[in-house]
Coordinates of C-alpha atoms and ligand atoms in Angstrom, one line a residue:
X26 CA -0.2 -0.1 0.0
X27 CA 1.4 3.5 -0.7
X28 CA 1.8 6.3 1.7
X29 CA -1.1 8.2 0.6
X30 CA -3.6 5.2 0.8
X31 CA -2.2 4.4 4.2
X32 CA -2.7 8.0 5.6
X33 CA -6.4 8.3 4.3
X34 CA -7.1 4.8 5.3
X35 CA -5.9 5.5 8.7
X36 CA -8.2 8.5 8.7
X37 CA -11.1 6.6 8.1
X38 CA -10.2 3.8 10.7
X39 CA -9.8 6.6 13.4
X40 CA -13.1 8.0 12.7
X41 CA -14.9 4.5 12.6
X42 CA -13.1 3.9 16.2
X43 CA -14.6 7.0 17.5
X44 CA -17.9 6.3 16.1
X45 CA -17.6 3.0 17.7
X46 CA -17.0 4.5 21.2
X47 CA -19.8 7.1 20.8
X48 CA -22.1 4.0 20.0
X49 CA -20.9 2.4 23.2
X50 CA -21.8 5.5 25.0
X51 CA -25.2 5.9 23.1
X52 CA -27.0 4.7 26.4
X53 CA -25.4 7.5 28.4
X54 CA -25.5 10.3 26.0
X55 CA -28.5 9.4 23.8
X56 CA -28.8 12.0 21.0
X57 CA -26.9 14.6 22.7
X58 CA -23.5 16.0 21.2
X59 CA -23.5 13.7 18.1
X60 CA -20.7 15.7 16.5
X61 CA -18.4 16.8 19.4
X62 CA -16.3 13.4 19.8
X63 CA -15.5 13.2 16.1
X64 CA -13.8 16.8 16.6
X65 CA -10.9 14.9 18.6
X66 CA -10.7 12.6 15.5
X67 CA -10.3 15.3 13.0
X68 CA -7.5 16.8 15.3
X69 CA -5.7 13.5 15.3
X70 CA -5.8 13.0 11.5
X71 CA -4.8 16.6 11.0
X72 CA -1.7 16.0 13.2
X73 CA -0.8 12.4 12.2
X74 CA -2.0 12.2 8.5
X75 CA -2.2 15.9 7.2
X76 CA -4.6 18.1 5.7
X77 CA -6.4 15.9 3.3
X78 CA -7.2 13.0 5.4
X79 CA -8.5 15.5 8.0
X80 CA -10.9 16.9 5.4
X81 CA -12.2 13.5 4.5
X82 CA -12.5 12.8 8.3
X83 CA -14.5 16.1 8.7
X84 CA -16.8 15.0 5.8
X85 CA -17.4 11.7 7.1
X86 CA -18.2 12.8 10.5
X87 CA -21.7 14.3 9.7
X88 CA -22.8 11.3 7.7
X89 CA -22.0 8.9 10.6
X90 CA -23.5 11.2 13.3
X91 CA -26.8 12.0 11.1
X92 CA -27.3 8.2 10.7
X93 CA -26.3 6.7 14.0
X94 CA -26.5 9.3 16.8
X95 CA -29.3 11.5 15.9
X96 CA -33.1 11.0 15.1
X97 CA -32.9 13.7 12.0
X98 CA -35.2 14.8 10.6
X99 CA -37.6 13.9 13.6
X100 CA -35.8 15.6 16.7
X101 CA -36.2 19.3 15.7
X102 CA -36.2 21.6 12.8
X103 CA -34.0 20.1 10.0
X104 CA -32.2 23.6 9.6
X105 CA -31.1 23.5 13.1
X106 CA -29.0 20.3 12.4
X107 CA -27.8 21.6 9.0
X108 CA -26.6 24.7 11.1
X109 CA -24.7 22.4 13.6
X110 CA -23.2 20.7 10.8
X111 CA -22.0 23.6 8.9
X112 CA -20.6 25.1 12.2
X113 CA -18.8 21.8 12.9
X114 CA -17.3 21.6 9.3
X115 CA -16.0 25.3 9.9
X116 CA -14.5 24.4 13.0
X117 CA -13.0 21.0 11.7
X118 CA -11.3 22.6 8.6
X119 CA -9.9 25.5 10.7
X120 CA -8.6 23.1 13.3
X121 CA -7.2 20.8 10.6
X122 CA -5.4 23.8 9.0
X123 CA -3.9 25.2 12.2
X124 CA -3.1 21.7 13.4
X125 CA -1.2 21.1 10.2
X126 CA 0.4 24.1 10.4
X127 CA 1.7 23.3 14.0
X128 CA 2.9 19.9 13.0
X129 CA 4.8 21.0 10.0
X130 CA 6.6 23.6 12.1
X131 CA 7.4 21.0 14.9
X132 CA 8.6 18.7 12.1
X133 CA 10.9 21.5 10.7
X134 CA 12.2 22.5 14.2
X135 CA 13.1 18.8 14.9
X136 CA 14.8 18.3 11.6
X137 CA 16.8 21.7 12.1
X138 CA 17.8 20.6 15.5
X139 CA 19.0 17.1 14.0
X140 CA 21.0 19.1 11.4
X141 CA 22.5 21.3 14.1
X142 CA 23.3 18.4 16.2
X143 CA 25.1 16.7 13.2
X144 CA 27.0 19.8 12.3
X145 CA 28.2 20.3 15.9
X146 CA 29.2 16.6 15.7
X147 CA 31.1 17.1 12.5
X148 CA 32.8 20.5 14.0
X149 CA 34.0 18.5 16.9
X150 CA 35.5 15.7 14.8
X151 CA 37.2 18.4 12.6
X152 CA 38.4 20.3 15.6
X153 CA 39.8 17.2 17.0
X154 CA 41.7 16.3 13.7
X155 CA 42.9 19.7 13.3
X156 CA 44.5 19.4 17.0
X157 CA 46.0 16.0 16.0
X158 CA 47.3 17.4 12.9
X159 CA 48.9 20.6 14.6
X160 CA 50.3 18.3 17.3
X161 CA 51.7 16.0 14.5
X162 CA 52.9 19.1 12.4
X163 CA 54.7 20.5 15.3
X164 CA 56.5 17.1 15.8
X165 CA 57.4 16.9 12.3
X166 CA 58.9 20.4 12.1
X167 CA 60.8 20.1 15.4
X168 CA 62.6 16.6 14.1
X169 CA 64.8 18.2 11.7
X170 CA 65.3 21.4 13.4
X171 CA 67.2 19.5 16.3
X172 CA 70.0 18.1 14.0
X173 CA 70.3 21.6 12.2
X174 CA 70.8 23.3 15.7
X175 CA 73.2 20.9 16.9
X176 CA 75.3 21.0 13.8
X177 CA 75.1 25.0 14.3
X178 CA 76.4 24.2 17.8
X179 CA 79.3 21.9 16.8
X180 CA 80.4 24.3 14.0
X181 CA 80.3 27.5 16.1
X182 CA 82.5 25.7 18.6
X183 CA 85.1 25.2 16.0
X184 CA 84.5 21.9 14.7
X185 CA 86.5 23.0 11.7
X186 CA 88.3 19.8 10.1
X187 CA 86.9 19.5 6.5
X188 CA 85.5 16.0 7.0
X189 CA 83.4 17.3 9.9
X190 CA 82.4 20.4 8.0
X191 CA 81.6 18.5 5.0
X192 CA 79.3 15.8 7.1
X193 CA 77.7 18.7 9.0
X194 CA 77.0 20.4 5.6
X195 CA 75.3 17.2 4.2
X196 CA 73.4 16.9 7.4
X197 CA 71.9 20.2 7.2
X198 CA 71.3 19.9 3.4
X199 CA 69.3 16.4 4.2
X200 CA 67.3 18.0 7.2
X201 CA 66.6 21.4 5.4
X202 CA 65.4 19.2 2.4
X203 CA 63.2 17.1 4.5
X204 CA 61.9 20.4 6.1
X205 CA 61.4 22.1 2.8
X206 CA 59.3 19.1 1.4
X207 CA 57.0 19.2 4.4
X208 CA 56.5 22.8 3.9
X209 CA 55.9 22.6 0.3
X210 CA 53.3 19.9 0.7
X211 CA 51.5 22.0 3.2
X212 CA 51.4 25.0 1.1
X213 CA 50.4 22.8 -1.9
X214 CA 47.5 21.5 0.3
X215 CA 46.5 25.1 1.0
X216 CA 46.7 25.9 -2.6
X217 CA 44.8 23.0 -3.7
X218 CA 42.3 23.7 -1.2
X219 CA 41.7 27.4 -2.5
X220 CA 41.8 26.2 -6.0
X221 CA 44.8 28.3 -6.5
X222 CA 47.4 25.6 -8.0
X223 CA 48.3 26.4 -11.3
X224 CA 50.1 24.0 -13.8
X225 CA 52.8 25.1 -15.9
X226 CA 52.0 22.7 -19.1
X227 CA 54.8 21.9 -21.3
X228 CA 55.6 19.0 -23.5
X229 CA 58.7 17.1 -22.1
X230 CA 60.1 13.7 -22.0
X231 CA 59.0 11.7 -19.1
X232 CA 62.5 10.6 -18.5
X233 CA 63.5 14.2 -17.3
X234 CA 60.9 14.2 -14.4
X235 CA 61.6 10.8 -13.5
X236 CA 65.5 11.3 -13.5
X237 CA 64.8 14.5 -11.3
X238 CA 62.8 12.5 -8.9
X239 CA 65.2 9.6 -8.7
X240 CA 68.1 12.1 -7.9
X241 CA 65.9 13.7 -5.3
X242 CA 65.3 10.5 -3.5
X243 CA 68.4 8.6 -4.0
X244 CA 70.0 9.7 -0.6
X245 CA 67.2 8.2 1.5
X246 CA 67.7 4.9 -0.7
X247 CA 71.4 5.0 0.0
X248 CA 70.7 5.9 3.7
X249 CA 68.5 2.8 3.9
X250 CA 70.7 0.4 1.9
X251 CA 67.8 -0.1 -0.4
X252 CA 68.4 -1.1 -4.0
X253 CA 66.5 0.7 -6.7
X254 CA 66.0 -0.7 -10.1
X255 CA 64.7 1.5 -12.7
X256 CA 63.6 0.3 -16.1
X257 CA 62.6 3.0 -18.3
X258 CA 61.4 2.6 -21.7
X259 CA 64.1 2.9 -24.5
X260 CA 61.8 5.2 -26.8
X261 CA 61.3 8.7 -25.6
X262 CA 58.0 9.0 -23.9
X263 CA 56.4 12.7 -23.9
X264 CA 53.6 14.0 -21.9
X265 CA 52.0 17.5 -21.8
X266 CA 52.3 18.4 -18.2
X267 CA 54.0 20.5 -15.4
X268 CA 57.3 18.9 -15.3
X269 CA 58.1 20.0 -11.6
X270 CA 54.7 18.5 -10.6
X271 CA 55.2 15.3 -12.4
X272 CA 58.6 15.0 -10.4
X273 CA 57.0 15.6 -7.3
X274 CA 54.4 12.9 -7.9
X275 CA 56.9 10.2 -8.8
X276 CA 59.3 11.7 -5.9
X277 CA 56.4 11.2 -3.3
X278 CA 55.9 7.6 -4.5
X279 CA 59.7 7.0 -4.6
X280 CA 60.0 8.5 -1.0
X281 CA 57.1 6.5 0.3
X282 CA 58.8 3.4 -1.1
X283 CA 61.8 4.2 0.8
X284 CA 60.1 4.9 3.9
X285 CA 57.7 2.1 4.2
X286 CA 60.1 -0.5 2.9
X287 CA 62.8 -2.0 5.5
X288 CA 66.6 -1.5 5.4
X289 CA 68.1 -3.4 2.6
X290 CA 64.7 -3.7 0.7
X291 CA 64.1 -3.3 -2.9
X292 CA 62.2 -0.7 -4.9
X293 CA 61.5 -0.9 -8.8
X294 CA 60.7 2.1 -11.1
X295 CA 59.2 1.0 -14.3
X296 CA 58.0 3.6 -16.9
X297 CA 56.6 2.3 -20.2
X298 CA 53.9 3.0 -22.7
X299 CA 50.5 1.4 -22.6
X300 CA 48.0 2.3 -25.4
X301 CA 47.6 6.1 -25.1
X302 CA 49.1 6.3 -21.6
X303 CA 52.6 6.8 -20.2
X304 CA 52.6 4.4 -17.0
X305 CA 54.8 4.9 -14.2
X306 CA 54.9 2.0 -11.6
X307 CA 56.8 2.2 -8.3
X308 CA 57.0 -1.2 -6.6
X309 CA 58.5 -1.9 -3.2
X310 CA 58.9 -5.3 -1.1
X311 CA 58.0 -3.1 2.1
X312 CA 55.5 -3.5 4.7
X313 CA 52.6 -3.5 2.2
X314 CA 49.0 -2.1 2.9
X315 CA 45.9 -3.9 4.0
X316 CA 43.6 -4.3 1.1
X317 CA 40.7 -2.4 2.8
X318 CA 43.0 0.6 3.2
X319 CA 44.2 1.0 -0.5
X320 CA 41.8 3.7 -1.3
X321 CA 41.8 5.4 2.0
X322 CA 45.4 6.2 1.9
X323 CA 44.8 8.7 -0.9
X324 CA 42.5 10.8 1.5
X325 CA 44.0 13.7 3.2
X326 CA 45.6 12.4 6.3
X327 CA 44.9 8.9 5.6
X328 CA 47.5 6.8 7.2
X329 CA 47.4 3.1 7.8
X330 CA 49.2 3.1 11.1
X331 CA 49.7 7.0 12.3
X332 CA 51.8 6.2 15.3
X333 CA 54.4 4.3 13.2
X334 CA 54.2 6.5 10.3
X335 CA 54.9 9.4 12.5
X336 CA 58.4 8.1 13.6
X337 CA 58.9 7.9 9.8
X338 CA 58.1 11.5 9.3
X339 CA 54.9 11.9 7.5
X340 CA 51.9 14.0 7.7
X341 CA 49.6 11.7 5.7
X342 CA 49.1 14.4 3.0
X343 CA 51.8 13.1 0.3
X344 CA 49.3 10.7 -1.3
X345 CA 46.5 13.2 -1.4
X346 CA 48.5 15.5 -3.2
X347 CA 49.7 12.9 -5.6
X348 CA 46.0 12.0 -6.3
X349 CA 45.1 15.6 -6.7
X350 CA 48.1 16.5 -8.9
X351 CA 47.5 13.4 -11.1
X352 CA 43.8 14.3 -11.5
X353 CA 44.7 17.8 -12.5
X354 CA 46.8 16.3 -15.4
X355 CA 43.7 13.9 -16.4
X356 CA 45.5 11.0 -15.4
X357 CA 44.9 8.2 -12.5
X358 CA 46.8 6.7 -9.7
X359 CA 46.0 3.5 -7.7
X360 CA 47.7 1.3 -5.3
X361 CA 47.9 -2.4 -5.0
X362 CA 49.2 -4.7 -2.3
X363 CA 48.4 -8.2 -1.3
X364 CA 48.5 -7.4 2.3
X365 CA 50.9 -6.4 5.2
X366 CA 54.2 -7.4 4.8
X367 CA 53.8 -8.1 0.9
X368 CA 55.1 -5.0 -0.4
X369 CA 53.0 -2.4 -2.6
X370 CA 52.7 -1.1 -6.1
X371 CA 51.7 2.3 -6.9
X372 CA 50.7 2.9 -10.6
X373 CA 50.5 6.3 -12.3
X374 CA 49.0 6.9 -15.7
X375 CA 49.2 10.1 -17.6
X376 CA 48.0 10.8 -21.3
X377 CA 51.0 10.5 -23.5
X378 CA 51.7 13.4 -26.0
X379 CA 53.4 13.4 -29.3
X380 CA 57.1 14.1 -29.6
X381 CA 57.7 18.0 -29.8
X382 CA 59.3 19.4 -33.0
X383 CA 63.3 19.4 -33.2
X384 CA 63.5 23.2 -32.6
X385 CA 61.1 23.2 -29.6
X386 CA 63.4 20.4 -28.2
X387 CA 66.7 22.4 -28.4
X388 CA 64.9 25.4 -26.9
X389 CA 63.8 23.3 -24.1
X390 CA 67.2 22.0 -23.1
X391 CA 68.5 25.6 -23.3
X392 CA 72.1 26.6 -22.8
X393 CA 73.9 26.1 -19.5
X394 CA 74.1 29.2 -16.9
X395 CA 77.0 31.5 -17.4
X396 CA 78.6 33.1 -14.2
X397 CA 82.0 34.9 -14.7
X398 CA 82.6 37.6 -12.4
X399 CA 79.2 39.2 -12.5
X400 CA 78.6 41.6 -9.8
X401 CA 75.4 40.9 -7.7
X402 CA 73.9 43.0 -5.2
X403 CA 72.1 41.2 -2.3
X404 CA 69.6 43.1 -0.4
X405 CA 68.2 41.2 2.6
X406 CA 67.4 42.3 6.3
X407 CA 68.0 38.9 7.5
X408 CA 71.8 39.1 8.0
X409 CA 72.3 35.4 8.0
X410 CA 70.2 34.8 4.9
X411 CA 72.1 37.6 3.1
X412 CA 75.6 36.3 4.2
X413 CA 74.9 32.9 3.0
X414 CA 73.5 33.7 -0.3
X415 CA 76.6 36.0 -0.8
X416 CA 78.9 33.1 0.1
X417 CA 77.3 30.7 -2.2
X418 CA 77.4 33.1 -5.1
X419 CA 81.1 33.9 -4.4
X420 CA 81.6 30.1 -4.5
X421 CA 80.1 30.0 -7.9
X422 CA 82.4 32.8 -9.1
X423 CA 80.1 35.9 -8.7
X424 CA 81.2 39.0 -7.2
X425 CA 78.6 39.5 -4.4
X426 CA 77.8 42.6 -2.2
X427 CA 75.5 42.4 0.4
X428 CA 73.4 45.3 2.1
X429 CA 70.5 44.9 4.6
X430 CA 68.0 47.6 3.9
X431 CA 66.3 49.6 1.2
X432 CA 68.3 53.3 1.3
X433 CA 71.4 51.2 1.4
X434 CA 70.6 49.3 -1.6
X435 CA 69.8 52.2 -3.7
X436 CA 73.3 54.0 -2.5
X437 CA 75.2 50.5 -3.6
X438 CA 73.3 50.0 -6.7
X439 CA 74.1 53.7 -7.9
X440 CA 77.9 53.5 -7.1
X441 CA 78.5 49.8 -8.1
X442 CA 76.1 49.4 -11.2
X443 CA 75.9 45.7 -10.6
X444 CA 74.4 43.4 -13.1
X445 CA 71.9 41.9 -11.0
X446 CA 70.1 43.0 -7.9
X447 CA 68.5 40.3 -5.8
X448 CA 66.1 42.0 -3.5
X449 CA 64.3 40.6 -0.5
X450 CA 60.5 41.9 -0.7
X451 CA 60.0 42.2 3.1
X452 CA 62.5 44.9 3.8
X453 CA 61.8 47.2 6.9
X454 CA 61.0 50.6 6.3
X455 CA 61.2 50.7 2.4
X456 CA 59.7 47.5 0.9
X457 CA 61.4 45.7 -2.0
X458 CA 58.7 46.8 -4.4
X459 CA 59.5 50.3 -3.5
X460 CA 63.2 49.8 -3.9
X461 CA 62.9 48.3 -7.3
X462 CA 60.7 51.2 -8.4
X463 CA 63.4 53.7 -7.3
X464 CA 66.1 51.5 -9.0
X465 CA 64.1 51.6 -12.2
X466 CA 63.8 55.4 -12.1
X467 CA 67.7 55.4 -12.4
X468 CA 68.8 55.5 -16.2
X469 CA 72.3 54.4 -15.4
X470 CA 70.8 51.0 -13.9
X471 CA 69.0 50.4 -17.2
X472 CA 71.0 47.2 -17.9
X473 CA 70.5 46.0 -14.2
X474 CA 68.3 42.9 -14.0
X475 CA 66.3 42.8 -10.7
X476 CA 65.2 39.7 -9.0
X477 CA 62.5 39.7 -6.4
X478 CA 63.1 37.2 -3.4
X479 CA 59.9 36.5 -1.4
X480 CA 58.1 34.0 0.7
X481 CA 55.0 34.6 -1.1
X482 CA 54.8 33.0 -4.6
X483 CA 51.3 33.2 -5.7
X484 CA 50.5 34.5 -9.4
X485 CA 49.4 37.8 -7.9
X486 CA 52.7 38.3 -5.8
X487 CA 54.5 37.4 -9.1
X488 CA 52.7 39.8 -11.3
X489 CA 53.1 42.7 -8.4
X490 CA 56.8 42.1 -8.8
X491 CA 56.8 42.4 -12.5
X492 CA 54.6 45.6 -12.3
X493 CA 57.2 47.2 -9.8
X494 CA 59.9 46.7 -12.5
X495 CA 61.4 43.3 -11.4
X496 CA 62.6 40.9 -14.2
X497 CA 62.0 37.8 -12.2
X498 CA 60.4 36.6 -9.0
X499 CA 61.6 33.6 -7.1
X500 CA 60.0 32.0 -4.2
X501 CA 62.0 31.4 -0.8
X502 CA 63.6 29.0 0.0
X503 CA 65.7 29.5 -3.3
X504 CA 68.1 26.7 -4.2
X505 CA 71.4 27.4 -5.9
X506 CA 70.4 25.5 -9.0
X507 CA 67.3 27.7 -9.5
X508 CA 69.4 30.9 -8.7
X509 CA 72.2 29.8 -11.0
X510 CA 69.8 29.1 -13.8
X511 CA 68.0 32.6 -13.2
X512 CA 71.3 34.4 -13.2
X513 CA 72.5 32.5 -16.4
X514 CA 69.2 33.6 -18.2
X515 CA 69.3 37.4 -17.1
X516 CA 73.0 37.9 -17.6
X517 CA 73.2 36.1 -20.9
X518 CA 74.6 38.3 -23.5
Ligands
LIG24 P1 52.7 9.9 5.0 O1 53.6 9.1 4.2 O2 53.2 11.3 5.3 O3 52.2 9.2 6.3 P2 51.2 9.8 2.4 O4 49.9 10.4 2.1 O5 52.2 9.8 1.7 O6 51.6 10.1 4.1 O7 51.1 8.0 2.7 C1 49.8 7.8 3.3 C2 49.8 6.4 4.0 O8 49.8 5.3 3.0 C3 51.0 6.2 4.6 O9 51.1 6.8 6.2 C4 51.3 4.7 4.8 O10 50.6 4.2 5.8 C5 50.7 4.4 3.5 N1 51.9 4.0 2.4 C6 52.2 5.0 1.5 N2 53.1 4.5 0.6 C7 53.4 3.2 1.1 C8 54.2 2.2 0.7 N3 55.0 2.1 -0.4 N4 54.1 0.9 1.4 C9 53.3 1.0 2.4 N5 52.4 1.8 2.9 C10 52.4 3.2 2.2

């Protein structure tokens, strides 16, 4: 029986029940109040079944009452009974409408309360997860900081033999790389969540991205004495994608393979063509994944064993990022594992692209950076950062001069006429943008290239830098390779 028939049927049953009770009371009531008990039935029908059934109940009532509980037309003037009936119908209709309204409102209130309770529960859950995440994040950020501080302590107390210094340098580089990866992942998550992540699409050979990812993760494999075998298709496979992001995707998978595979384990990286796709497969013989978690690990913060994974240094966002990035490239990524202890296999598929023309290939590979004794003016209010940048540039053969504020930068630029000025944006007093505009007003500096260095790297920040007269915007932290490439491009004849 459908719901409508049930509601109407229930109304008739209620009215018949009330009629039965009224009939039982007939010896007591006689022909007195033949309609009144039925009013209760109309209320009930309106509340439980709605307006329609209440209307039917209201119409059924006079018929029942007339035949069973009155002597009409013999117990008075017929018009008197008709007036009673009309009056009853009026009251019944009015009360059904009011009752129905009441019932609708109370149902809406009950629903609103239930929704609010659900929201409150979801907010409490989100709050708990945020607290957990912040605790984990603090832990993860502290981990690399301790060795960096300790190395600083050792070096500042004269640990100066070359082997110690080299070892210390490698340690700092390793920890800083880890820290950078964490912060980059967090920034990417924020960008993706706000829909602000933009891909720089270009056509390139997948080998380039895979090699970059392998290079970046090789230290982890070496440290864990793990063997990496790569099997890359002989033919060049091209994709139309963001090269840095593809390297990030492969890098994340390789990094996980190393993290979740024991000391001395094996990792295979296979790149091949399958129909219209370039397939990248990362296999390991590590701890594996329970089959019911194979999808879950691609969710934000999805970790199979958070307490264990934390000691391995993860925030549970790497695979979520991989999935979003692969999606943005119109590809797919999936995980397979025969279960705990049986290793894992991650497969990324990206749409293959045709090979670029020969001219485009030459342009893409570009010439190497040139340095020579080019003079570079560094402007950074963070003295350590400025000194370090200067030191690195000197090592590369540049002639570096360092100043720490805007007015000093303008003075130094005017007297030295450097080939490049690397300007921190967040300077006290006079911002980097302002300094850049003042330098651009000086005609003797028309050949000087300006590089903005900033912690903010959104497209708006970059546009603002170009508007202020900068030739290039670099986002902190800047690595030597990026800087060398930028200087090479800007100082090329
Ligand atoms: P994180 O490594 O920071 O925890 P990810 O998003 O990169 O975060 O990975 C999510 C989870 O997936 C990991 O915590 C781990 O439980 C599981 N996982 C990822 N890669 C592997 C792998 N190669 N072998 C086993 N488990 C893995």
